[in-house]
Coordinates of C-alpha atoms in Angstrom, one line a residue:
G1 CA -117.8 62.9 -72.1
T2 CA -118.3 59.8 -69.9
L3 CA -116.0 57.4 -71.6
G4 CA -118.6 55.4 -73.4
L5 CA -121.1 55.3 -70.5
D6 CA -124.4 56.5 -71.9
Y7 CA -127.2 58.1 -69.9
D8 CA -129.2 54.8 -69.6
V9 CA -126.2 53.0 -68.1
L10 CA -125.7 55.8 -65.6
M11 CA -129.4 55.6 -64.6
Q12 CA -129.2 51.9 -64.1
M13 CA -126.0 52.3 -61.9
A14 CA -127.9 54.9 -59.8
R15 CA -130.5 52.3 -59.0
V16 CA -128.0 50.0 -57.2
P17 CA -129.2 50.1 -53.6
V18 CA -126.0 51.6 -52.1
I19 CA -125.8 54.4 -54.7
S20 CA -129.6 55.0 -54.5
A21 CA -129.3 55.4 -50.7
I22 CA -126.5 58.0 -51.1
I23 CA -128.4 60.0 -53.7
Q24 CA -131.7 59.9 -51.8
T25 CA -130.0 60.9 -48.5
R26 CA -128.5 64.0 -50.1
I27 CA -131.7 64.9 -51.8
N28 CA -133.7 64.7 -48.5
Q29 CA -131.1 66.7 -46.7
I30 CA -131.2 69.6 -49.2
A31 CA -135.1 69.4 -49.4
E32 CA -135.0 70.6 -45.8
F33 CA -133.7 74.0 -47.1
C34 CA -136.3 74.4 -49.8
T35 CA -138.9 76.3 -47.8
P36 CA -138.6 79.9 -46.6
Q37 CA -136.8 80.1 -43.3
S38 CA -139.6 80.8 -40.7
N39 CA -137.3 81.5 -37.8
P40 CA -133.5 81.8 -37.2
Y41 CA -133.2 78.3 -35.7
L42 CA -134.6 76.3 -38.7
A43 CA -133.1 75.4 -42.1
G44 CA -134.6 77.1 -45.1
F45 CA -133.8 79.8 -47.7
V46 CA -133.9 83.6 -47.8
I47 CA -133.8 86.3 -50.4
Q48 CA -131.6 89.2 -49.3
P49 CA -129.7 92.2 -50.7
R50 CA -126.4 91.3 -52.3
D51 CA -124.9 94.4 -50.5
A52 CA -125.0 93.7 -46.8
E53 CA -125.2 97.5 -46.1
T54 CA -128.4 98.0 -48.1
E55 CA -131.1 99.5 -46.0
M56 CA -134.2 97.3 -45.7
T57 CA -137.0 99.7 -46.7
D58 CA -140.6 98.7 -46.7
A59 CA -140.6 98.6 -50.5
L60 CA -137.6 96.3 -50.5
K61 CA -139.2 94.0 -47.9
K62 CA -142.3 93.8 -50.1
R63 CA -140.3 93.0 -53.2
I64 CA -138.5 90.2 -51.3
N65 CA -141.8 88.8 -50.0
E66 CA -143.2 88.8 -53.6
L67 CA -140.2 87.0 -55.0
T68 CA -140.2 84.5 -52.2
R69 CA -143.8 83.5 -52.9
W70 CA -143.1 83.5 -56.6
L71 CA -140.2 81.2 -56.1
E72 CA -142.2 78.7 -54.0
T73 CA -144.4 78.0 -57.0
C74 CA -141.6 78.0 -59.6
G75 CA -143.1 81.2 -60.9
E76 CA -145.6 80.2 -63.7
G77 CA -143.7 76.9 -64.1
Y78 CA -146.3 75.0 -62.1
K79 CA -148.8 75.6 -65.0
Y80 CA -146.7 73.6 -67.4
G81 CA -146.3 70.3 -65.5
G82 CA -143.2 69.0 -63.8
A83 CA -142.5 70.7 -60.5
D84 CA -145.4 72.4 -58.8
T85 CA -143.3 73.5 -55.8
F86 CA -139.8 74.7 -55.3
E87 CA -138.9 71.7 -53.2
S88 CA -140.0 69.2 -55.9
F89 CA -138.1 71.3 -58.5
V90 CA -134.9 71.0 -56.4
R91 CA -135.5 67.3 -55.9
M92 CA -135.8 66.7 -59.6
I93 CA -132.7 68.6 -60.7
L94 CA -130.6 67.2 -57.9
R95 CA -131.4 63.6 -58.8
D96 CA -130.2 64.3 -62.3
S97 CA -127.1 66.1 -61.1
L98 CA -126.1 63.3 -58.8
T99 CA -126.6 60.8 -61.5
Y100 CA -125.3 62.5 -64.6
D101 CA -123.5 65.5 -63.1
Q102 CA -125.8 67.5 -65.3
C103 CA -129.0 69.3 -64.5
A104 CA -131.3 71.3 -66.8
F105 CA -134.3 73.5 -66.4
E106 CA -136.1 75.8 -68.9
L107 CA -136.6 79.4 -68.3
L108 CA -140.0 80.8 -69.3
R109 CA -140.0 84.3 -70.6
N110 CA -142.7 86.8 -71.6
K111 CA -142.7 89.1 -74.7
K112 CA -140.5 91.5 -72.8
N113 CA -137.9 88.7 -72.3
E114 CA -138.5 88.7 -68.6
V115 CA -138.3 85.5 -66.6
T116 CA -141.8 84.4 -65.5
G117 CA -141.1 80.9 -64.4
F118 CA -138.9 77.8 -64.7
V119 CA -139.5 74.1 -65.5
P120 CA -137.2 71.2 -64.8
V121 CA -136.1 69.2 -67.9
D122 CA -134.9 65.6 -68.1
A123 CA -131.2 66.2 -68.1
G124 CA -130.6 62.7 -69.6
T125 CA -132.0 64.0 -72.9
I126 CA -130.1 67.2 -73.1
R127 CA -127.0 67.6 -75.2
R128 CA -124.7 70.5 -76.1
S129 CA -125.3 71.4 -79.7
A130 CA -122.5 70.8 -82.2
T131 CA -120.7 73.8 -83.6
D132 CA -121.2 74.7 -87.3
D133 CA -118.5 75.6 -89.8
E134 CA -118.9 79.4 -89.2
E135 CA -118.4 79.0 -85.4
R136 CA -115.4 76.8 -85.9
G137 CA -113.9 79.3 -88.3
R138 CA -114.3 82.1 -85.7
G139 CA -113.2 79.7 -82.9
R140 CA -116.1 80.8 -80.8
R141 CA -119.6 79.5 -80.2
D142 CA -122.6 81.7 -80.9
W143 CA -124.6 81.4 -77.7
E144 CA -127.5 83.3 -79.2
Q145 CA -128.2 80.5 -81.6
S146 CA -128.9 76.9 -80.7
A147 CA -126.8 76.1 -77.6
F148 CA -128.6 73.0 -76.3
V149 CA -130.8 70.3 -77.9
Q150 CA -133.1 67.7 -76.5
V151 CA -132.7 64.2 -78.0
V152 CA -135.3 61.5 -77.6
N153 CA -135.0 58.1 -79.3
G154 CA -132.1 59.5 -81.4
K155 CA -134.1 62.4 -82.7
K156 CA -133.8 66.1 -81.9
V157 CA -137.1 67.3 -80.6
A158 CA -136.3 70.7 -79.1
E159 CA -133.5 73.3 -78.9
W160 CA -132.7 76.3 -76.8
D161 CA -130.2 79.2 -76.7
A162 CA -128.0 79.8 -73.7
D163 CA -130.4 82.2 -72.1
S164 CA -133.4 79.9 -72.3
L165 CA -132.0 76.7 -70.7
A166 CA -130.0 76.4 -67.6
F167 CA -127.3 73.7 -67.8
G168 CA -125.7 73.1 -64.4
V169 CA -122.5 71.1 -63.9
R170 CA -121.1 70.5 -60.4
R171 CA -117.7 68.9 -61.4
P172 CA -116.4 70.7 -64.5
R173 CA -113.1 69.8 -66.1
T174 CA -110.8 71.1 -68.8
W175 CA -110.3 67.8 -70.5
I176 CA -111.0 68.5 -74.2
Y177 CA -112.7 65.2 -74.8
S178 CA -115.3 65.8 -72.2
R179 CA -116.8 68.4 -74.6
G180 CA -118.0 70.7 -71.8
Y181 CA -119.9 67.9 -69.9
G182 CA -119.4 67.2 -66.2
Y183 CA -117.6 64.4 -64.5
P184 CA -120.3 62.2 -62.8
E185 CA -119.3 60.3 -59.7
L186 CA -120.7 57.1 -61.3
E187 CA -118.0 57.4 -64.0
E188 CA -115.4 57.0 -61.3
L189 CA -117.4 54.2 -59.6
I190 CA -118.0 52.0 -62.6
R191 CA -115.8 49.2 -61.3
T192 CA -117.1 49.6 -57.7
V193 CA -120.7 49.4 -58.8
T194 CA -119.9 46.4 -60.9
Y195 CA -118.3 44.7 -57.9
L196 CA -121.3 45.6 -55.7
V197 CA -123.7 44.1 -58.2
N198 CA -121.6 40.9 -58.6
A199 CA -121.2 40.5 -54.9
E200 CA -125.0 40.9 -54.3
T201 CA -125.8 38.4 -57.1
Y202 CA -123.3 35.9 -55.7
N203 CA -124.7 36.0 -52.2
A204 CA -128.3 36.0 -53.4
S205 CA -127.6 32.9 -55.4
N206 CA -126.1 31.3 -52.3
F207 CA -129.4 31.7 -50.5
T208 CA -131.8 30.9 -53.4
N209 CA -130.4 28.3 -55.8
G210 CA -127.4 27.2 -53.7
I211 CA -123.9 27.3 -55.2
H212 CA -122.3 25.1 -52.6
V213 CA -123.2 21.7 -51.0
N214 CA -122.7 21.0 -47.3
S215 CA -122.1 17.3 -47.4
I216 CA -122.2 14.0 -49.3
L217 CA -124.5 11.1 -48.4
A218 CA -122.9 7.7 -48.9
V219 CA -125.2 4.7 -48.9
K220 CA -123.6 1.3 -48.4
S221 CA -126.1 -1.1 -50.0
K222 CA -126.3 -3.7 -52.8
M223 CA -129.5 -2.1 -54.1
S224 CA -130.1 -2.5 -57.8
P225 CA -129.7 0.7 -59.9
Q226 CA -133.4 1.0 -60.3
V227 CA -134.1 0.8 -56.6
F228 CA -131.2 3.2 -55.9
R229 CA -132.7 5.8 -58.3
A230 CA -136.1 5.5 -56.6
F231 CA -134.5 6.0 -53.2
R232 CA -132.6 9.1 -54.5
R233 CA -135.8 10.6 -55.9
D234 CA -137.6 10.1 -52.6
F235 CA -134.7 11.6 -50.7
Y236 CA -134.6 14.8 -52.8
A237 CA -138.4 15.1 -52.6
M238 CA -138.1 15.2 -48.8
L239 CA -134.9 17.1 -48.1
S240 CA -134.1 19.5 -51.0
G241 CA -134.1 23.2 -50.1
A242 CA -136.2 25.9 -51.7
H243 CA -135.5 26.2 -55.4
Q244 CA -133.4 23.0 -55.2
A245 CA -130.8 24.8 -53.0
K246 CA -128.1 22.9 -51.2
R247 CA -128.8 19.6 -53.0
T248 CA -126.9 16.8 -51.3
P249 CA -125.0 14.4 -53.6
I250 CA -125.8 10.7 -53.0
L251 CA -123.4 7.9 -53.7
Q252 CA -124.0 4.2 -53.7
L253 CA -121.1 2.2 -52.3
D254 CA -120.5 -1.6 -52.5
P255 CA -120.2 -2.9 -48.9
E256 CA -118.3 -6.0 -50.0
A257 CA -115.7 -3.9 -51.9
N258 CA -114.9 -1.9 -48.7
E259 CA -115.6 1.4 -50.6
E260 CA -115.4 4.6 -48.6
V261 CA -115.9 8.4 -49.0
S262 CA -113.6 10.8 -47.3
S263 CA -115.1 13.8 -45.5
V264 CA -114.6 17.0 -47.5
N265 CA -115.8 20.4 -46.2
L266 CA -117.9 21.9 -49.1
G267 CA -119.9 24.4 -47.1
Q268 CA -117.9 27.6 -46.8
S269 CA -120.1 30.4 -45.5
A270 CA -120.3 34.0 -46.9
E271 CA -118.4 35.2 -43.8
E272 CA -115.5 32.8 -44.5
M273 CA -115.2 34.2 -48.0
G274 CA -114.9 37.7 -46.6
Y275 CA -118.2 38.8 -48.1
S276 CA -119.1 41.2 -45.3
T277 CA -115.7 42.9 -45.4
W278 CA -115.7 43.1 -49.2
M279 CA -119.2 44.7 -49.2
G280 CA -118.2 47.1 -46.5
Y281 CA -115.1 48.2 -48.5
L282 CA -117.1 48.8 -51.6
T283 CA -119.7 50.8 -49.6
K284 CA -116.9 53.0 -48.2
I285 CA -115.5 53.6 -51.6
A286 CA -118.8 54.7 -53.0
C287 CA -119.4 57.0 -50.0
A288 CA -116.0 58.5 -50.3
I289 CA -116.5 59.5 -54.0
Y290 CA -119.9 61.0 -53.1
Q291 CA -118.3 62.8 -50.1
I292 CA -120.7 61.3 -47.6
D293 CA -120.0 59.3 -44.5
P294 CA -121.5 55.8 -44.3
A295 CA -122.9 56.7 -40.9
E296 CA -125.4 59.0 -42.7
L297 CA -126.8 56.0 -44.5
G298 CA -127.0 54.0 -41.3
F299 CA -123.8 51.9 -41.9
V300 CA -121.5 52.1 -38.9
F301 CA -118.0 50.6 -39.5
G302 CA -115.3 50.3 -36.9
A303 CA -115.4 51.0 -33.2
E304 CA -117.7 53.8 -32.5
G305 CA -117.2 56.1 -29.5
V306 CA -113.5 55.5 -29.4
T307 CA -111.5 58.8 -29.6
S308 CA -107.9 58.9 -30.7
A309 CA -105.6 61.3 -32.4
L310 CA -106.8 60.1 -35.9
S311 CA -110.5 59.5 -35.3
T312 CA -113.5 61.4 -33.9
G313 CA -115.6 60.2 -31.1
G314 CA -118.8 58.6 -32.4
A315 CA -121.1 58.8 -35.4
E316 CA -122.4 62.3 -34.5
G317 CA -119.1 64.0 -35.2
R318 CA -118.6 61.9 -38.3
I319 CA -122.0 63.0 -39.7
T320 CA -121.2 66.7 -39.0
S321 CA -117.9 66.4 -40.8
S322 CA -119.6 64.6 -43.6
K323 CA -122.0 67.4 -44.1
D324 CA -119.2 69.9 -44.2
R325 CA -117.5 67.9 -46.9
G326 CA -120.5 67.0 -49.1
L327 CA -123.7 68.8 -48.2
R328 CA -122.3 72.3 -47.9
P329 CA -120.7 72.4 -51.4
L330 CA -123.9 70.9 -52.9
L331 CA -126.0 73.6 -51.3
R332 CA -123.7 76.2 -52.5
Q333 CA -123.8 74.8 -56.0
V334 CA -127.6 74.7 -56.2
Q335 CA -127.7 78.2 -54.7
G336 CA -125.4 79.4 -57.5
W337 CA -127.6 77.9 -60.2
I338 CA -130.7 79.6 -58.8
N339 CA -129.0 83.0 -58.5
R340 CA -127.3 82.8 -62.0
W341 CA -130.3 81.7 -64.1
I342 CA -133.4 82.7 -62.0
L343 CA -133.0 85.5 -59.5
H344 CA -130.3 87.7 -60.9
P345 CA -132.0 88.1 -64.3
I346 CA -135.0 89.3 -62.4
D347 CA -133.3 91.5 -59.8
P348 CA -129.4 91.6 -59.9
E349 CA -129.3 93.4 -56.5
L350 CA -130.8 90.4 -54.6
D351 CA -129.4 87.1 -53.7
F352 CA -130.9 83.7 -53.0
K353 CA -129.2 81.9 -50.1
F354 CA -129.7 78.6 -48.2
V355 CA -129.4 79.2 -44.5
G356 CA -129.6 77.2 -41.3
L357 CA -126.8 74.7 -41.7
D358 CA -124.7 76.3 -39.0
V359 CA -127.4 77.7 -36.8
K360 CA -127.5 76.7 -33.1
S361 CA -130.7 75.9 -31.3
A362 CA -132.2 78.4 -28.9
E363 CA -131.3 76.1 -26.0
A364 CA -127.6 76.0 -27.1
E365 CA -127.5 79.8 -27.3
I366 CA -129.0 80.1 -23.8
K367 CA -126.3 77.7 -22.4
E368 CA -123.5 79.8 -23.9
R369 CA -124.7 83.0 -22.3

């Protein structure tokens, strides 16, 4: 469903520095919410009744505490490799989701079909299973049979039904040719990432091998060709840059023939070519697709601190707005996956919730009183 972009290409695109910075920033931000909230002024998660009017009895508090401790170790999932804490589990599935718009984790069950743990699975190897003739005849998939398969080196190595593997998609679409897969941000950014790589390669070459010369050296002399070649070798040995960068062309002119060389500017700088502006534009496009402000990555564009009708005053307000656009929906999505596949099958009357994004500090509350 990614228009010819296979999972390996998406992984390589995610390693481009700007994209990697965006993904890592969001992962670190959500990791702050992956421990139980210890006080009302900190970020974290809580397990609470779905019905706000439910009375908090001692038995219910004990049940919530047990589930919280169980969630911190991924249930019995820590025994089977992968994530040994809830934070590492969320980090793993988020990286897959922000790369492929696809996350996957296996649900461990006992003989009573009760969820006893969960283990992250490499989402880049998971595919939706093809429908068979019987399913196509009915026009409906049988989710109790093979719903997902794991493909490694072109071979199917595992399969799951719909209740045994969680398959999370953040950006679903109805496009029939997407076949139920998501719409990864990197699919939209293929041209932008290509331009970023090309621009970085161009500028790196400018500083390593040199793709422009700064001047031409004209020597007026009646040296023989052999003596001139010796002179040129000595000159290059003394003055050539690292990796032969910025090599200066040397011409021999006949003084009696009144030969001359006109001055030609051959040394355009990267700024003169608009390199900085171009890189800034590409970075802004990548951040816009991922719904994150460049200020969260440490890139500050434009005049900061200037307030007008169409702009906010400073980076702090931009970061707050950025978190509302990008971080809040991402938290809500992960929260939904955990409730749907982990907590609700265990206890449908309880809810998992990330909290602390909107809380005020104790000092701020005191000032408002």
